[in-house]
């Protein structure tokens, strides 16, 4: 993946991004009063090769003027038929409100559909108001079965092949 949105570069994660990606995610979580969990919900960020690359998922980073300012990822899950979970979609506060989140979500969906997956699941927390609004306005339906401790919402979207 290598794509531009305005002057933001969205590209595949590389090993040298590990610390910076973790810092972005940790910062955004703390902004909303949520904890960084390196041994729990966030261990995948420290082990991208194992959780994403080795399973058929992808992990992307967003750069602006050589600074890492956001992340977005997905990996296959066993929650449904040919299902993935979109994870680690975080943008620093300075770049929100520019349409980047919506664009990133659309790019993730396109990549997921291209790989033949049919269902997308997302877990989030109610305090992440922008995220909740983004998912709900882009066709995600509330579901049940939260699996991540700090999350209290689950969303689901079905992808129809060829649309």
Short mmCIF file of C-alpha atoms in Angstrom, two decimals:
data_model
loop_
_atom_site.label_atom_id
_atom_site.label_comp_id
_atom_site.label_asym_id
_atom_site.label_seq_id
_atom_site.Cartn_x
_atom_site.Cartn_y
_atom_site.Cartn_z
CA UNK A 1 0.00 0.00 0.00
CA UNK A 2 1.23 3.42 -0.94
CA UNK A 3 -1.34 6.12 -1.41
CA UNK A 4 -1.79 9.83 -0.85
CA UNK A 5 -4.63 11.81 0.68
CA UNK A 6 -3.86 15.51 0.24
CA UNK A 7 -0.26 15.66 1.50
CA UNK A 8 -0.58 12.62 3.76
CA UNK A 9 1.21 9.43 2.74
CA UNK A 10 -0.54 6.18 3.64
CA UNK A 11 1.88 3.29 3.37
CA UNK A 12 2.64 -0.22 4.61
CA UNK A 13 4.14 -0.50 8.07
CA UNK A 14 7.85 -1.33 8.19
CA UNK A 15 9.85 -2.54 11.17
CA UNK A 16 11.30 0.90 11.90
CA UNK A 17 7.73 2.18 12.46
CA UNK A 18 7.14 -0.07 15.48
CA UNK A 19 7.93 2.47 18.23
CA UNK A 20 6.41 5.47 16.46
CA UNK A 21 3.16 3.61 15.71
CA UNK A 22 2.94 2.52 19.35
CA UNK A 23 3.51 6.13 20.47
CA UNK A 24 0.70 7.46 18.24
CA UNK A 25 -1.77 4.85 19.50
CA UNK A 26 -0.74 5.29 23.13
CA UNK A 27 -1.10 9.08 22.82
CA UNK A 28 -4.60 8.92 21.34
CA UNK A 29 -5.73 6.39 23.95
CA UNK A 30 -4.49 8.60 26.80
CA UNK A 31 -6.22 11.63 25.24
CA UNK A 32 -9.53 9.79 25.80
CA UNK A 33 -8.60 8.40 29.21
CA UNK A 34 -8.02 4.88 27.90
CA UNK A 35 -4.99 2.84 28.91
CA UNK A 36 -2.17 1.58 26.68
CA UNK A 37 -2.09 -2.22 27.13
CA UNK A 38 1.18 -3.63 25.71
CA UNK A 39 0.47 -7.05 27.22
CA UNK A 40 -3.24 -6.98 26.34
CA UNK A 41 -5.26 -5.17 23.67
CA UNK A 42 -2.17 -3.47 22.19
CA UNK A 43 0.29 -6.37 22.01
CA UNK A 44 -0.48 -6.65 18.27
CA UNK A 45 1.11 -3.21 17.67
CA UNK A 46 4.38 -4.46 19.09
CA UNK A 47 4.16 -7.73 17.11
CA UNK A 48 2.81 -6.58 13.72
CA UNK A 49 4.65 -9.34 11.82
CA UNK A 50 2.92 -12.05 13.86
CA UNK A 51 -0.58 -10.56 14.17
CA UNK A 52 -0.98 -8.90 10.77
CA UNK A 53 1.60 -9.83 8.15
CA UNK A 54 1.71 -13.58 8.91
CA UNK A 55 -2.10 -13.91 9.03
CA UNK A 56 -3.07 -12.20 5.77
CA UNK A 57 -3.79 -8.81 7.31
CA UNK A 58 -2.22 -5.42 6.72
CA UNK A 59 -0.95 -2.65 8.96
CA UNK A 60 -0.63 0.86 7.52
CA UNK A 61 0.87 4.06 8.84
CA UNK A 62 0.10 7.64 7.87
CA UNK A 63 2.93 10.12 7.47
CA UNK A 64 2.80 13.90 7.21
CA UNK A 65 6.05 15.81 6.67
CA UNK A 66 8.05 12.71 7.72
CA UNK A 67 6.14 12.43 11.01
CA UNK A 68 3.99 9.41 11.78
CA UNK A 69 0.51 10.80 12.54
CA UNK A 70 -1.85 7.83 12.26
CA UNK A 71 -2.38 4.11 11.85
CA UNK A 72 -4.95 1.71 10.42
CA UNK A 73 -4.96 -2.08 10.17
CA UNK A 74 -6.97 -5.26 9.82
CA UNK A 75 -6.50 -8.98 10.23
CA UNK A 76 -8.62 -12.10 9.62
CA UNK A 77 -10.76 -13.30 12.54
CA UNK A 78 -12.99 -16.32 13.18
CA UNK A 79 -16.04 -14.25 14.16
CA UNK A 80 -17.90 -14.83 10.92
CA UNK A 81 -17.67 -16.04 7.34
CA UNK A 82 -14.48 -14.75 5.67
CA UNK A 83 -14.28 -12.05 8.33
CA UNK A 84 -11.71 -9.46 9.35
CA UNK A 85 -11.48 -6.98 12.15
CA UNK A 86 -10.39 -3.41 11.44
CA UNK A 87 -8.02 -2.43 14.24
CA UNK A 88 -5.75 0.35 15.38
CA UNK A 89 -7.40 3.12 13.40
CA UNK A 90 -5.96 6.14 15.20
CA UNK A 91 -5.25 9.69 14.05
CA UNK A 92 -3.47 12.35 16.09
CA UNK A 93 -5.78 15.28 17.09
CA UNK A 94 -3.93 17.75 14.82
CA UNK A 95 -5.03 15.89 11.66
CA UNK A 96 -8.64 15.11 12.51
CA UNK A 97 -11.52 16.76 10.68
CA UNK A 98 -9.83 16.71 7.26
CA UNK A 99 -11.67 13.67 5.90
CA UNK A 100 -8.63 11.48 6.39
CA UNK A 101 -10.43 9.02 8.70
CA UNK A 102 -13.18 8.45 6.16
CA UNK A 103 -10.64 8.04 3.36
CA UNK A 104 -8.58 5.61 5.45
CA UNK A 105 -11.68 3.55 6.26
CA UNK A 106 -12.63 3.41 2.57
CA UNK A 107 -9.10 2.32 1.61
CA UNK A 108 -9.12 -0.40 4.27
CA UNK A 109 -12.52 -1.62 3.04
CA UNK A 110 -11.29 -1.69 -0.58
CA UNK A 111 -8.17 -3.68 0.40
CA UNK A 112 -10.29 -6.08 2.47
CA UNK A 113 -12.78 -6.63 -0.37
CA UNK A 114 -9.95 -7.13 -2.86
CA UNK A 115 -8.59 -9.96 -0.71
CA UNK A 116 -11.98 -11.69 -0.82
CA UNK A 117 -13.17 -11.08 2.72
CA UNK A 118 -16.91 -10.64 3.19
CA UNK A 119 -17.43 -9.31 6.71
CA UNK A 120 -15.81 -6.49 8.66
CA UNK A 121 -15.99 -6.21 12.43
CA UNK A 122 -14.84 -3.24 14.50
CA UNK A 123 -14.65 -2.85 18.25
CA UNK A 124 -14.47 0.61 19.79
CA UNK A 125 -15.22 2.57 22.92
CA UNK A 126 -18.10 5.03 23.30
CA UNK A 127 -15.65 7.75 24.41
CA UNK A 128 -14.09 7.66 20.94
CA UNK A 129 -16.96 9.80 19.66
CA UNK A 130 -15.40 10.60 16.29
CA UNK A 131 -14.78 6.91 15.60
CA UNK A 132 -18.33 5.92 16.54
CA UNK A 133 -19.71 8.65 14.26
CA UNK A 134 -17.42 7.59 11.41
CA UNK A 135 -18.43 3.93 11.57
CA UNK A 136 -22.14 4.64 11.92
CA UNK A 137 -22.14 7.09 9.01
CA UNK A 138 -20.33 4.56 6.80
CA UNK A 139 -22.75 1.67 7.02
CA UNK A 140 -21.55 -0.15 10.14
CA UNK A 141 -24.33 -1.70 12.21
CA UNK A 142 -24.14 -2.11 15.97
CA UNK A 143 -23.65 -5.75 16.98
CA UNK A 144 -22.95 -7.66 20.19
CA UNK A 145 -20.04 -9.61 21.61
CA UNK A 146 -17.33 -7.20 22.71
CA UNK A 147 -14.06 -9.10 23.14
CA UNK A 148 -11.69 -6.27 24.13
CA UNK A 149 -11.89 -5.06 27.72
CA UNK A 150 -11.58 -1.32 27.06
CA UNK A 151 -14.21 -1.45 24.30
CA UNK A 152 -17.97 -1.31 24.81
CA UNK A 153 -19.18 -1.27 21.21
CA UNK A 154 -19.01 -3.70 18.30
CA UNK A 155 -19.88 -2.87 14.70
CA UNK A 156 -20.39 -5.09 11.70
CA UNK A 157 -20.49 -4.50 7.96
CA UNK A 158 -21.13 -7.03 5.23
CA UNK A 159 -19.22 -6.61 1.96
CA UNK A 160 -21.07 -7.71 -1.13
CA UNK A 161 -18.60 -8.96 -3.72
CA UNK A 162 -18.67 -6.91 -6.90
CA UNK A 163 -20.10 -3.74 -5.37
#
